[in-house]
C-alpha cells in the first residue's frame, strides 16, 4: 500500500534525482516578480527561476542508457558536454544532463515533495514496489556493485553525504529486508571535500563469527513490549530488528 501519489517509474525517478539530481531554486513570489524576470524566466531579485526544472547528470554509459529508458515518455530535454571529475581526472564518458520539463517537474514535486529534503518521508510513504525502484535508482546513481569470488550476489555499497537522503537510504535498505551498515568514509588527501558516508547492504542475519560474547552481569533492565512483537533499534553504524521482551521472560 502506498501513501505517495507517484507511479513506480516516478519513484525510480525520485531516487535518481535524490542521488544525481539537481532541483533548481524556485522564486517564492513569481507573480510579483514577473516584471523583474528576464526572458529566460530567472528572477533577478531572488536569483531563482519562476518555473524551476529538475535535472539529472550522469556520465556512465550504462547508466545513461538506463536513464533514457526510464525517461521514455517523460517530457524532458537531454544535453551533452565534457566535464572532468572533481579529482581532475577524465570522466568515464561524456556528461549527459537530463532536464525535466518544468511543468512536469512542478507537478511531480507537488505530488511527492522535494526529492532530497523530503526523501525520508517519501520512503516511509512508498509501497514495497515503489521503495525497491527508488533504492535501485539511488544505487545506480550513488553506489556500486562489486562481485567477490565465492559470493553469488555482488556486494552493494551506496555513498551519500549526511542528511535526509542518507537517512532515507538507510531506512529503505532496512525496509527491504536487508541489514544496513553506515560508516563514515575516509577521504585521504581530500580534506576539503564534504563528509561522506557509505551504506553497505548486508544480509539480514549476523553469524556467531561476527559476535563477541561477554558476561553482562545482573541488574535492572528495560523491557520493550510492542503489539507486533518486534521493534527496530539503531546502535552506532548498525540498524537491526529486535524481538519484543516481556518481564516474564526473566527469572
JSON list of C-alpha atoms in Angstrom, two decimals:
[
{"chain": "A", "resi": 1, "resn": "UNK", "atom": "CA", "xyz": [0.00, 0.00, 0.00]},
{"chain": "A", "resi": 2, "resn": "UNK", "atom": "CA", "xyz": [1.34, 3.42, -0.95]},
{"chain": "A", "resi": 3, "resn": "UNK", "atom": "CA", "xyz": [0.55, 6.81, 0.53]},
{"chain": "A", "resi": 4, "resn": "UNK", "atom": "CA", "xyz": [2.67, 8.55, -2.11]},
{"chain": "A", "resi": 5, "resn": "UNK", "atom": "CA", "xyz": [0.90, 9.78, -5.24]},
{"chain": "A", "resi": 6, "resn": "UNK", "atom": "CA", "xyz": [3.51, 8.60, -7.75]},
{"chain": "A", "resi": 7, "resn": "UNK", "atom": "CA", "xyz": [3.94, 5.65, -10.10]},
{"chain": "A", "resi": 8, "resn": "UNK", "atom": "CA", "xyz": [6.66, 3.05, -9.68]},
{"chain": "A", "resi": 9, "resn": "UNK", "atom": "CA", "xyz": [8.55, 4.71, -12.54]},
{"chain": "A", "resi": 10, "resn": "UNK", "atom": "CA", "xyz": [8.28, 8.08, -10.82]},
{"chain": "A", "resi": 11, "resn": "UNK", "atom": "CA", "xyz": [9.53, 6.53, -7.59]},
{"chain": "A", "resi": 12, "resn": "UNK", "atom": "CA", "xyz": [12.65, 5.47, -9.51]},
{"chain": "A", "resi": 13, "resn": "UNK", "atom": "CA", "xyz": [12.88, 8.97, -10.96]},
{"chain": "A", "resi": 14, "resn": "UNK", "atom": "CA", "xyz": [12.76, 10.42, -7.43]},
{"chain": "A", "resi": 15, "resn": "UNK", "atom": "CA", "xyz": [15.62, 8.09, -6.49]},
{"chain": "A", "resi": 16, "resn": "UNK", "atom": "CA", "xyz": [17.73, 9.30, -9.40]},
{"chain": "A", "resi": 17, "resn": "UNK", "atom": "CA", "xyz": [17.04, 12.93, -8.51]},
{"chain": "A", "resi": 18, "resn": "UNK", "atom": "CA", "xyz": [17.90, 12.25, -4.85]},
{"chain": "A", "resi": 19, "resn": "UNK", "atom": "CA", "xyz": [21.23, 10.81, -5.92]},
{"chain": "A", "resi": 20, "resn": "UNK", "atom": "CA", "xyz": [22.47, 12.55, -9.07]},
{"chain": "A", "resi": 21, "resn": "UNK", "atom": "CA", "xyz": [19.81, 15.21, -9.49]},
{"chain": "A", "resi": 22, "resn": "UNK", "atom": "CA", "xyz": [19.58, 18.94, -9.05]},
{"chain": "A", "resi": 23, "resn": "UNK", "atom": "CA", "xyz": [16.40, 20.82, -8.13]},
{"chain": "A", "resi": 24, "resn": "UNK", "atom": "CA", "xyz": [16.54, 24.45, -9.16]},
{"chain": "A", "resi": 25, "resn": "UNK", "atom": "CA", "xyz": [15.56, 27.03, -6.61]},
{"chain": "A", "resi": 26, "resn": "UNK", "atom": "CA", "xyz": [12.13, 28.45, -7.26]},
{"chain": "A", "resi": 27, "resn": "UNK", "atom": "CA", "xyz": [11.08, 32.08, -6.93]},
{"chain": "A", "resi": 28, "resn": "UNK", "atom": "CA", "xyz": [8.87, 32.41, -3.81]},
{"chain": "A", "resi": 29, "resn": "UNK", "atom": "CA", "xyz": [6.72, 35.14, -5.39]},
{"chain": "A", "resi": 30, "resn": "UNK", "atom": "CA", "xyz": [6.68, 34.50, -9.16]},
{"chain": "A", "resi": 31, "resn": "UNK", "atom": "CA", "xyz": [3.65, 36.71, -9.86]},
{"chain": "A", "resi": 32, "resn": "UNK", "atom": "CA", "xyz": [5.05, 39.73, -8.02]},
{"chain": "A", "resi": 33, "resn": "UNK", "atom": "CA", "xyz": [8.48, 39.24, -9.58]},
{"chain": "A", "resi": 34, "resn": "UNK", "atom": "CA", "xyz": [7.22, 38.77, -13.12]},
{"chain": "A", "resi": 35, "resn": "UNK", "atom": "CA", "xyz": [8.33, 42.26, -14.17]},
{"chain": "A", "resi": 36, "resn": "UNK", "atom": "CA", "xyz": [11.84, 41.62, -12.86]},
{"chain": "A", "resi": 37, "resn": "UNK", "atom": "CA", "xyz": [12.22, 38.30, -14.67]},
{"chain": "A", "resi": 38, "resn": "UNK", "atom": "CA", "xyz": [14.31, 38.14, -17.75]},
{"chain": "A", "resi": 39, "resn": "UNK", "atom": "CA", "xyz": [13.36, 36.36, -20.96]},
{"chain": "A", "resi": 40, "resn": "UNK", "atom": "CA", "xyz": [14.68, 33.02, -19.72]},
{"chain": "A", "resi": 41, "resn": "UNK", "atom": "CA", "xyz": [12.44, 33.13, -16.67]},
{"chain": "A", "resi": 42, "resn": "UNK", "atom": "CA", "xyz": [15.01, 33.97, -13.99]},
{"chain": "A", "resi": 43, "resn": "UNK", "atom": "CA", "xyz": [14.00, 36.27, -11.14]},
{"chain": "A", "resi": 44, "resn": "UNK", "atom": "CA", "xyz": [16.85, 38.74, -10.60]},
{"chain": "A", "resi": 45, "resn": "UNK", "atom": "CA", "xyz": [15.63, 39.63, -7.12]},
{"chain": "A", "resi": 46, "resn": "UNK", "atom": "CA", "xyz": [15.69, 36.10, -5.68]},
{"chain": "A", "resi": 47, "resn": "UNK", "atom": "CA", "xyz": [18.20, 34.66, -8.17]},
{"chain": "A", "resi": 48, "resn": "UNK", "atom": "CA", "xyz": [15.76, 31.85, -8.84]},
{"chain": "A", "resi": 49, "resn": "UNK", "atom": "CA", "xyz": [13.55, 30.61, -11.65]},
{"chain": "A", "resi": 50, "resn": "UNK", "atom": "CA", "xyz": [9.89, 31.40, -11.97]},
{"chain": "A", "resi": 51, "resn": "UNK", "atom": "CA", "xyz": [9.30, 27.84, -13.20]},
{"chain": "A", "resi": 52, "resn": "UNK", "atom": "CA", "xyz": [12.17, 25.74, -11.83]},
{"chain": "A", "resi": 53, "resn": "UNK", "atom": "CA", "xyz": [13.10, 22.50, -13.55]},
{"chain": "A", "resi": 54, "resn": "UNK", "atom": "CA", "xyz": [14.77, 19.37, -12.28]},
{"chain": "A", "resi": 55, "resn": "UNK", "atom": "CA", "xyz": [17.81, 17.76, -13.89]},
{"chain": "A", "resi": 56, "resn": "UNK", "atom": "CA", "xyz": [19.83, 14.56, -13.57]},
{"chain": "A", "resi": 57, "resn": "UNK", "atom": "CA", "xyz": [23.51, 14.35, -14.58]},
{"chain": "A", "resi": 58, "resn": "UNK", "atom": "CA", "xyz": [25.26, 11.10, -15.46]},
{"chain": "A", "resi": 59, "resn": "UNK", "atom": "CA", "xyz": [28.46, 10.05, -17.26]},
{"chain": "A", "resi": 60, "resn": "UNK", "atom": "CA", "xyz": [28.50, 6.25, -17.02]},
{"chain": "A", "resi": 61, "resn": "UNK", "atom": "CA", "xyz": [27.37, 4.92, -20.44]},
{"chain": "A", "resi": 62, "resn": "UNK", "atom": "CA", "xyz": [25.35, 2.03, -18.98]},
{"chain": "A", "resi": 63, "resn": "UNK", "atom": "CA", "xyz": [23.52, 4.36, -16.62]},
{"chain": "A", "resi": 64, "resn": "UNK", "atom": "CA", "xyz": [22.90, 6.92, -19.37]},
{"chain": "A", "resi": 65, "resn": "UNK", "atom": "CA", "xyz": [21.20, 4.14, -21.33]},
{"chain": "A", "resi": 66, "resn": "UNK", "atom": "CA", "xyz": [19.17, 3.16, -18.28]},
{"chain": "A", "resi": 67, "resn": "UNK", "atom": "CA", "xyz": [18.04, 6.76, -17.74]},
{"chain": "A", "resi": 68, "resn": "UNK", "atom": "CA", "xyz": [16.93, 7.05, -21.35]},
{"chain": "A", "resi": 69, "resn": "UNK", "atom": "CA", "xyz": [14.70, 4.00, -20.89]},
{"chain": "A", "resi": 70, "resn": "UNK", "atom": "CA", "xyz": [13.31, 5.37, -17.61]},
{"chain": "A", "resi": 71, "resn": "UNK", "atom": "CA", "xyz": [12.57, 8.78, -19.15]},
{"chain": "A", "resi": 72, "resn": "UNK", "atom": "CA", "xyz": [10.93, 7.40, -22.29]},
{"chain": "A", "resi": 73, "resn": "UNK", "atom": "CA", "xyz": [7.56, 9.16, -22.41]},
{"chain": "A", "resi": 74, "resn": "UNK", "atom": "CA", "xyz": [8.52, 11.70, -19.72]},
{"chain": "A", "resi": 75, "resn": "UNK", "atom": "CA", "xyz": [8.79, 15.26, -21.10]},
{"chain": "A", "resi": 76, "resn": "UNK", "atom": "CA", "xyz": [12.46, 16.26, -20.89]},
{"chain": "A", "resi": 77, "resn": "UNK", "atom": "CA", "xyz": [15.48, 17.50, -22.83]},
{"chain": "A", "resi": 78, "resn": "UNK", "atom": "CA", "xyz": [18.94, 15.96, -22.98]},
{"chain": "A", "resi": 79, "resn": "UNK", "atom": "CA", "xyz": [22.20, 17.90, -23.13]},
{"chain": "A", "resi": 80, "resn": "UNK", "atom": "CA", "xyz": [25.73, 16.54, -23.55]},
{"chain": "A", "resi": 81, "resn": "UNK", "atom": "CA", "xyz": [29.07, 18.08, -22.63]},
{"chain": "A", "resi": 82, "resn": "UNK", "atom": "CA", "xyz": [32.55, 17.29, -21.36]},
{"chain": "A", "resi": 83, "resn": "UNK", "atom": "CA", "xyz": [33.35, 17.90, -17.73]},
{"chain": "A", "resi": 84, "resn": "UNK", "atom": "CA", "xyz": [36.22, 16.49, -15.64]},
{"chain": "A", "resi": 85, "resn": "UNK", "atom": "CA", "xyz": [35.59, 14.72, -12.35]},
{"chain": "A", "resi": 86, "resn": "UNK", "atom": "CA", "xyz": [36.13, 16.61, -9.09]},
{"chain": "A", "resi": 87, "resn": "UNK", "atom": "CA", "xyz": [39.56, 14.95, -8.79]},
{"chain": "A", "resi": 88, "resn": "UNK", "atom": "CA", "xyz": [40.52, 16.44, -12.16]},
{"chain": "A", "resi": 89, "resn": "UNK", "atom": "CA", "xyz": [40.52, 13.09, -13.96]},
{"chain": "A", "resi": 90, "resn": "UNK", "atom": "CA", "xyz": [38.75, 12.44, -17.22]},
{"chain": "A", "resi": 91, "resn": "UNK", "atom": "CA", "xyz": [35.21, 11.11, -16.77]},
{"chain": "A", "resi": 92, "resn": "UNK", "atom": "CA", "xyz": [34.25, 7.62, -17.96]},
{"chain": "A", "resi": 93, "resn": "UNK", "atom": "CA", "xyz": [32.13, 9.20, -20.68]},
{"chain": "A", "resi": 94, "resn": "UNK", "atom": "CA", "xyz": [30.52, 12.46, -21.82]},
{"chain": "A", "resi": 95, "resn": "UNK", "atom": "CA", "xyz": [28.39, 14.17, -19.21]},
{"chain": "A", "resi": 96, "resn": "UNK", "atom": "CA", "xyz": [24.69, 13.84, -20.03]},
{"chain": "A", "resi": 97, "resn": "UNK", "atom": "CA", "xyz": [22.20, 16.17, -18.37]},
{"chain": "A", "resi": 98, "resn": "UNK", "atom": "CA", "xyz": [18.53, 15.18, -18.48]},
{"chain": "A", "resi": 99, "resn": "UNK", "atom": "CA", "xyz": [16.35, 18.20, -17.72]},
{"chain": "A", "resi": 100, "resn": "UNK", "atom": "CA", "xyz": [12.69, 17.54, -16.94]},
{"chain": "A", "resi": 101, "resn": "UNK", "atom": "CA", "xyz": [10.08, 19.85, -18.40]},
{"chain": "A", "resi": 102, "resn": "UNK", "atom": "CA", "xyz": [9.34, 22.46, -15.74]},
{"chain": "A", "resi": 103, "resn": "UNK", "atom": "CA", "xyz": [5.58, 21.79, -15.85]},
{"chain": "A", "resi": 104, "resn": "UNK", "atom": "CA", "xyz": [6.04, 18.08, -15.24]},
{"chain": "A", "resi": 105, "resn": "UNK", "atom": "CA", "xyz": [8.71, 18.73, -12.61]},
{"chain": "A", "resi": 106, "resn": "UNK", "atom": "CA", "xyz": [6.46, 21.15, -10.76]},
{"chain": "A", "resi": 107, "resn": "UNK", "atom": "CA", "xyz": [3.61, 18.62, -10.77]},
{"chain": "A", "resi": 108, "resn": "UNK", "atom": "CA", "xyz": [5.87, 15.79, -9.58]},
{"chain": "A", "resi": 109, "resn": "UNK", "atom": "CA", "xyz": [7.23, 17.86, -6.68]},
{"chain": "A", "resi": 110, "resn": "UNK", "atom": "CA", "xyz": [3.71, 18.98, -5.76]},
{"chain": "A", "resi": 111, "resn": "UNK", "atom": "CA", "xyz": [2.61, 15.35, -5.50]},
{"chain": "A", "resi": 112, "resn": "UNK", "atom": "CA", "xyz": [5.72, 13.85, -3.91]},
{"chain": "A", "resi": 113, "resn": "UNK", "atom": "CA", "xyz": [7.63, 16.65, -2.19]},
{"chain": "A", "resi": 114, "resn": "UNK", "atom": "CA", "xyz": [11.28, 17.59, -2.60]},
{"chain": "A", "resi": 115, "resn": "UNK", "atom": "CA", "xyz": [13.34, 14.57, -3.80]},
{"chain": "A", "resi": 116, "resn": "UNK", "atom": "CA", "xyz": [16.20, 15.42, -1.45]},
{"chain": "A", "resi": 117, "resn": "UNK", "atom": "CA", "xyz": [14.76, 17.33, 1.52]},
{"chain": "A", "resi": 118, "resn": "UNK", "atom": "CA", "xyz": [11.73, 15.03, 1.83]},
{"chain": "A", "resi": 119, "resn": "UNK", "atom": "CA", "xyz": [13.45, 11.76, 0.87]},
{"chain": "A", "resi": 120, "resn": "UNK", "atom": "CA", "xyz": [12.95, 10.17, 4.30]},
{"chain": "A", "resi": 121, "resn": "UNK", "atom": "CA", "xyz": [9.21, 10.97, 4.28]},
{"chain": "A", "resi": 122, "resn": "UNK", "atom": "CA", "xyz": [8.87, 9.65, 0.75]},
{"chain": "A", "resi": 123, "resn": "UNK", "atom": "CA", "xyz": [10.47, 6.30, 1.58]},
{"chain": "A", "resi": 124, "resn": "UNK", "atom": "CA", "xyz": [8.15, 5.88, 4.56]},
{"chain": "A", "resi": 125, "resn": "UNK", "atom": "CA", "xyz": [5.10, 6.54, 2.39]},
{"chain": "A", "resi": 126, "resn": "UNK", "atom": "CA", "xyz": [6.11, 4.25, -0.51]},
{"chain": "A", "resi": 127, "resn": "UNK", "atom": "CA", "xyz": [4.81, 0.79, -1.26]},
{"chain": "A", "resi": 128, "resn": "UNK", "atom": "CA", "xyz": [7.31, -2.08, -1.33]},
{"chain": "A", "resi": 129, "resn": "UNK", "atom": "CA", "xyz": [7.43, -1.90, -5.15]},
{"chain": "A", "resi": 130, "resn": "UNK", "atom": "CA", "xyz": [7.96, 1.86, -5.18]},
{"chain": "A", "resi": 131, "resn": "UNK", "atom": "CA", "xyz": [10.64, 1.61, -2.49]},
{"chain": "A", "resi": 132, "resn": "UNK", "atom": "CA", "xyz": [12.51, -1.11, -4.39]},
{"chain": "A", "resi": 133, "resn": "UNK", "atom": "CA", "xyz": [12.51, 1.06, -7.53]},
{"chain": "A", "resi": 134, "resn": "UNK", "atom": "CA", "xyz": [13.71, 4.09, -5.52]},
{"chain": "A", "resi": 135, "resn": "UNK", "atom": "CA", "xyz": [16.52, 2.11, -3.88]},
{"chain": "A", "resi": 136, "resn": "UNK", "atom": "CA", "xyz": [17.70, 0.62, -7.17]},
{"chain": "A", "resi": 137, "resn": "UNK", "atom": "CA", "xyz": [17.82, 4.09, -8.71]},
{"chain": "A", "resi": 138, "resn": "UNK", "atom": "CA", "xyz": [19.79, 5.55, -5.78]},
{"chain": "A", "resi": 139, "resn": "UNK", "atom": "CA", "xyz": [22.20, 2.61, -6.04]},
{"chain": "A", "resi": 140, "resn": "UNK", "atom": "CA", "xyz": [22.65, 3.25, -9.77]},
{"chain": "A", "resi": 141, "resn": "UNK", "atom": "CA", "xyz": [23.27, 6.94, -9.08]},
{"chain": "A", "resi": 142, "resn": "UNK", "atom": "CA", "xyz": [25.41, 6.83, -5.94]},
{"chain": "A", "resi": 143, "resn": "UNK", "atom": "CA", "xyz": [26.57, 3.27, -5.41]},
{"chain": "A", "resi": 144, "resn": "UNK", "atom": "CA", "xyz": [28.48, 0.40, -6.88]},
{"chain": "A", "resi": 145, "resn": "UNK", "atom": "CA", "xyz": [28.04, -3.35, -7.06]},
{"chain": "A", "resi": 146, "resn": "UNK", "atom": "CA", "xyz": [31.25, -5.33, -6.50]},
{"chain": "A", "resi": 147, "resn": "UNK", "atom": "CA", "xyz": [31.34, -9.06, -7.26]},
{"chain": "A", "resi": 148, "resn": "UNK", "atom": "CA", "xyz": [33.56, -11.04, -4.90]},
{"chain": "A", "resi": 149, "resn": "UNK", "atom": "CA", "xyz": [34.84, -14.56, -5.55]},
{"chain": "A", "resi": 150, "resn": "UNK", "atom": "CA", "xyz": [32.73, -17.16, -3.80]},
{"chain": "A", "resi": 151, "resn": "UNK", "atom": "CA", "xyz": [29.67, -14.95, -3.47]},
{"chain": "A", "resi": 152, "resn": "UNK", "atom": "CA", "xyz": [26.51, -15.47, -5.50]},
{"chain": "A", "resi": 153, "resn": "UNK", "atom": "CA", "xyz": [25.44, -11.82, -5.28]},
{"chain": "A", "resi": 154, "resn": "UNK", "atom": "CA", "xyz": [27.51, -8.62, -5.61]},
{"chain": "A", "resi": 155, "resn": "UNK", "atom": "CA", "xyz": [28.28, -6.53, -2.54]},
{"chain": "A", "resi": 156, "resn": "UNK", "atom": "CA", "xyz": [26.31, -3.29, -2.83]},
{"chain": "A", "resi": 157, "resn": "UNK", "atom": "CA", "xyz": [27.58, -0.05, -1.27]},
{"chain": "A", "resi": 158, "resn": "UNK", "atom": "CA", "xyz": [25.91, 3.36, -1.59]},
{"chain": "A", "resi": 159, "resn": "UNK", "atom": "CA", "xyz": [27.72, 6.64, -0.87]},
{"chain": "A", "resi": 160, "resn": "UNK", "atom": "CA", "xyz": [25.99, 9.79, 0.33]},
{"chain": "A", "resi": 161, "resn": "UNK", "atom": "CA", "xyz": [26.59, 12.93, 2.36]},
{"chain": "A", "resi": 162, "resn": "UNK", "atom": "CA", "xyz": [24.94, 13.22, 5.79]},
{"chain": "A", "resi": 163, "resn": "UNK", "atom": "CA", "xyz": [21.37, 14.45, 5.56]},
{"chain": "A", "resi": 164, "resn": "UNK", "atom": "CA", "xyz": [17.84, 13.36, 4.63]},
{"chain": "A", "resi": 165, "resn": "UNK", "atom": "CA", "xyz": [18.90, 11.30, 1.61]},
{"chain": "A", "resi": 166, "resn": "UNK", "atom": "CA", "xyz": [21.41, 9.28, 3.66]},
{"chain": "A", "resi": 167, "resn": "UNK", "atom": "CA", "xyz": [18.75, 8.59, 6.31]},
{"chain": "A", "resi": 168, "resn": "UNK", "atom": "CA", "xyz": [16.28, 7.62, 3.57]},
{"chain": "A", "resi": 169, "resn": "UNK", "atom": "CA", "xyz": [18.80, 5.18, 2.07]},
{"chain": "A", "resi": 170, "resn": "UNK", "atom": "CA", "xyz": [19.40, 3.51, 5.43]},
{"chain": "A", "resi": 171, "resn": "UNK", "atom": "CA", "xyz": [15.65, 3.24, 6.00]},
{"chain": "A", "resi": 172, "resn": "UNK", "atom": "CA", "xyz": [14.96, 1.90, 2.51]},
{"chain": "A", "resi": 173, "resn": "UNK", "atom": "CA", "xyz": [17.64, -0.77, 2.87]},
{"chain": "A", "resi": 174, "resn": "UNK", "atom": "CA", "xyz": [16.24, -1.86, 6.24]},
{"chain": "A", "resi": 175, "resn": "UNK", "atom": "CA", "xyz": [12.63, -1.94, 5.00]},
{"chain": "A", "resi": 176, "resn": "UNK", "atom": "CA", "xyz": [13.74, -4.05, 2.01]},
{"chain": "A", "resi": 177, "resn": "UNK", "atom": "CA", "xyz": [14.71, -6.83, 4.41]},
{"chain": "A", "resi": 178, "resn": "UNK", "atom": "CA", "xyz": [18.47, -6.25, 4.49]},
{"chain": "A", "resi": 179, "resn": "UNK", "atom": "CA", "xyz": [20.74, -5.02, 7.28]},
{"chain": "A", "resi": 180, "resn": "UNK", "atom": "CA", "xyz": [22.27, -1.60, 6.51]},
{"chain": "A", "resi": 181, "resn": "UNK", "atom": "CA", "xyz": [25.64, -0.64, 7.95]},
{"chain": "A", "resi": 182, "resn": "UNK", "atom": "CA", "xyz": [26.57, 3.05, 7.67]},
{"chain": "A", "resi": 183, "resn": "UNK", "atom": "CA", "xyz": [30.17, 4.16, 8.11]},
{"chain": "A", "resi": 184, "resn": "UNK", "atom": "CA", "xyz": [31.91, 7.48, 7.56]},
{"chain": "A", "resi": 185, "resn": "UNK", "atom": "CA", "xyz": [34.19, 7.24, 4.53]},
{"chain": "A", "resi": 186, "resn": "UNK", "atom": "CA", "xyz": [37.84, 8.19, 4.81]},
{"chain": "A", "resi": 187, "resn": "UNK", "atom": "CA", "xyz": [38.97, 10.83, 2.30]},
{"chain": "A", "resi": 188, "resn": "UNK", "atom": "CA", "xyz": [42.74, 10.63, 2.21]},
{"chain": "A", "resi": 189, "resn": "UNK", "atom": "CA", "xyz": [44.20, 13.69, 0.53]},
{"chain": "A", "resi": 190, "resn": "UNK", "atom": "CA", "xyz": [40.84, 15.42, 0.10]},
{"chain": "A", "resi": 191, "resn": "UNK", "atom": "CA", "xyz": [40.20, 17.11, 3.42]},
{"chain": "A", "resi": 192, "resn": "UNK", "atom": "CA", "xyz": [38.37, 19.98, 1.67]},
{"chain": "A", "resi": 193, "resn": "UNK", "atom": "CA", "xyz": [35.60, 17.67, 0.48]},
{"chain": "A", "resi": 194, "resn": "UNK", "atom": "CA", "xyz": [32.34, 17.42, 2.38]},
{"chain": "A", "resi": 195, "resn": "UNK", "atom": "CA", "xyz": [31.87, 14.43, 4.72]},
{"chain": "A", "resi": 196, "resn": "UNK", "atom": "CA", "xyz": [30.53, 11.30, 3.08]},
{"chain": "A", "resi": 197, "resn": "UNK", "atom": "CA", "xyz": [29.15, 8.04, 4.44]},
{"chain": "A", "resi": 198, "resn": "UNK", "atom": "CA", "xyz": [28.91, 4.59, 2.89]},
{"chain": "A", "resi": 199, "resn": "UNK", "atom": "CA", "xyz": [25.90, 2.35, 3.40]},
{"chain": "A", "resi": 200, "resn": "UNK", "atom": "CA", "xyz": [26.56, -1.35, 2.87]},
{"chain": "A", "resi": 201, "resn": "UNK", "atom": "CA", "xyz": [23.68, -3.69, 2.14]},
{"chain": "A", "resi": 202, "resn": "UNK", "atom": "CA", "xyz": [24.30, -6.74, 4.31]},
{"chain": "A", "resi": 203, "resn": "UNK", "atom": "CA", "xyz": [22.40, -9.97, 4.88]},
{"chain": "A", "resi": 204, "resn": "UNK", "atom": "CA", "xyz": [19.66, -9.57, 7.50]},
{"chain": "A", "resi": 205, "resn": "UNK", "atom": "CA", "xyz": [21.28, -12.00, 9.92]},
{"chain": "A", "resi": 206, "resn": "UNK", "atom": "CA", "xyz": [24.52, -11.89, 11.92]},
{"chain": "A", "resi": 207, "resn": "UNK", "atom": "CA", "xyz": [26.61, -15.05, 12.29]},
{"chain": "A", "resi": 208, "resn": "UNK", "atom": "CA", "xyz": [28.32, -16.04, 15.53]},
{"chain": "A", "resi": 209, "resn": "UNK", "atom": "CA", "xyz": [31.68, -15.37, 13.87]},
{"chain": "A", "resi": 210, "resn": "UNK", "atom": "CA", "xyz": [30.82, -11.67, 13.87]},
{"chain": "A", "resi": 211, "resn": "UNK", "atom": "CA", "xyz": [29.86, -11.52, 17.54]},
{"chain": "A", "resi": 212, "resn": "UNK", "atom": "CA", "xyz": [31.75, -11.31, 20.81]},
{"chain": "A", "resi": 213, "resn": "UNK", "atom": "CA", "xyz": [30.24, -12.81, 23.95]},
{"chain": "A", "resi": 214, "resn": "UNK", "atom": "CA", "xyz": [30.90, -11.45, 27.42]},
{"chain": "A", "resi": 215, "resn": "UNK", "atom": "CA", "xyz": [29.19, -11.68, 30.79]},
{"chain": "A", "resi": 216, "resn": "UNK", "atom": "CA", "xyz": [26.79, -8.75, 31.20]},
{"chain": "A", "resi": 217, "resn": "UNK", "atom": "CA", "xyz": [26.23, -9.41, 34.92]},
{"chain": "A", "resi": 218, "resn": "UNK", "atom": "CA", "xyz": [22.90, -8.78, 36.64]},
{"chain": "A", "resi": 219, "resn": "UNK", "atom": "CA", "xyz": [20.96, -5.56, 37.02]},
{"chain": "A", "resi": 220, "resn": "UNK", "atom": "CA", "xyz": [17.82, -3.67, 36.11]},
{"chain": "A", "resi": 221, "resn": "UNK", "atom": "CA", "xyz": [16.68, -3.98, 32.51]},
{"chain": "A", "resi": 222, "resn": "UNK", "atom": "CA", "xyz": [14.28, -2.05, 30.29]},
{"chain": "A", "resi": 223, "resn": "UNK", "atom": "CA", "xyz": [11.72, -4.46, 28.84]},
{"chain": "A", "resi": 224, "resn": "UNK", "atom": "CA", "xyz": [10.34, -3.31, 25.50]},
{"chain": "A", "resi": 225, "resn": "UNK", "atom": "CA", "xyz": [6.93, -4.74, 24.62]},
{"chain": "A", "resi": 226, "resn": "UNK", "atom": "CA", "xyz": [5.19, -4.00, 21.32]},
{"chain": "A", "resi": 227, "resn": "UNK", "atom": "CA", "xyz": [1.93, -5.11, 19.76]},
{"chain": "A", "resi": 228, "resn": "UNK", "atom": "CA", "xyz": [3.72, -6.63, 16.77]},
{"chain": "A", "resi": 229, "resn": "UNK", "atom": "CA", "xyz": [6.26, -8.44, 18.92]},
{"chain": "A", "resi": 230, "resn": "UNK", "atom": "CA", "xyz": [9.28, -6.69, 17.43]},
{"chain": "A", "resi": 231, "resn": "UNK", "atom": "CA", "xyz": [10.91, -3.28, 17.18]},
{"chain": "A", "resi": 232, "resn": "UNK", "atom": "CA", "xyz": [13.76, -1.59, 15.34]},
{"chain": "A", "resi": 233, "resn": "UNK", "atom": "CA", "xyz": [16.97, -0.44, 17.03]},
{"chain": "A", "resi": 234, "resn": "UNK", "atom": "CA", "xyz": [19.92, 1.59, 15.81]},
{"chain": "A", "resi": 235, "resn": "UNK", "atom": "CA", "xyz": [23.30, 1.37, 17.51]},
{"chain": "A", "resi": 236, "resn": "UNK", "atom": "CA", "xyz": [26.22, 3.31, 16.04]},
{"chain": "A", "resi": 237, "resn": "UNK", "atom": "CA", "xyz": [26.52, 2.14, 12.41]},
{"chain": "A", "resi": 238, "resn": "UNK", "atom": "CA", "xyz": [24.01, -0.72, 12.64]},
{"chain": "A", "resi": 239, "resn": "UNK", "atom": "CA", "xyz": [20.22, -0.83, 12.21]},
{"chain": "A", "resi": 240, "resn": "UNK", "atom": "CA", "xyz": [18.55, -4.09, 13.19]},
{"chain": "A", "resi": 241, "resn": "UNK", "atom": "CA", "xyz": [15.31, -5.79, 14.24]},
{"chain": "A", "resi": 242, "resn": "UNK", "atom": "CA", "xyz": [14.75, -6.79, 17.86]},
{"chain": "A", "resi": 243, "resn": "UNK", "atom": "CA", "xyz": [12.27, -9.14, 19.45]},
{"chain": "A", "resi": 244, "resn": "UNK", "atom": "CA", "xyz": [9.74, -7.88, 21.98]},
{"chain": "A", "resi": 245, "resn": "UNK", "atom": "CA", "xyz": [10.67, -8.78, 25.55]},
{"chain": "A", "resi": 246, "resn": "UNK", "atom": "CA", "xyz": [8.28, -9.39, 28.39]},
{"chain": "A", "resi": 247, "resn": "UNK", "atom": "CA", "xyz": [9.24, -9.22, 32.09]},
{"chain": "A", "resi": 248, "resn": "UNK", "atom": "CA", "xyz": [8.08, -12.78, 32.49]},
{"chain": "A", "resi": 249, "resn": "UNK", "atom": "CA", "xyz": [10.93, -13.86, 30.22]},
{"chain": "A", "resi": 250, "resn": "UNK", "atom": "CA", "xyz": [13.32, -13.20, 33.11]},
{"chain": "A", "resi": 251, "resn": "UNK", "atom": "CA", "xyz": [13.53, -15.43, 36.23]}
]
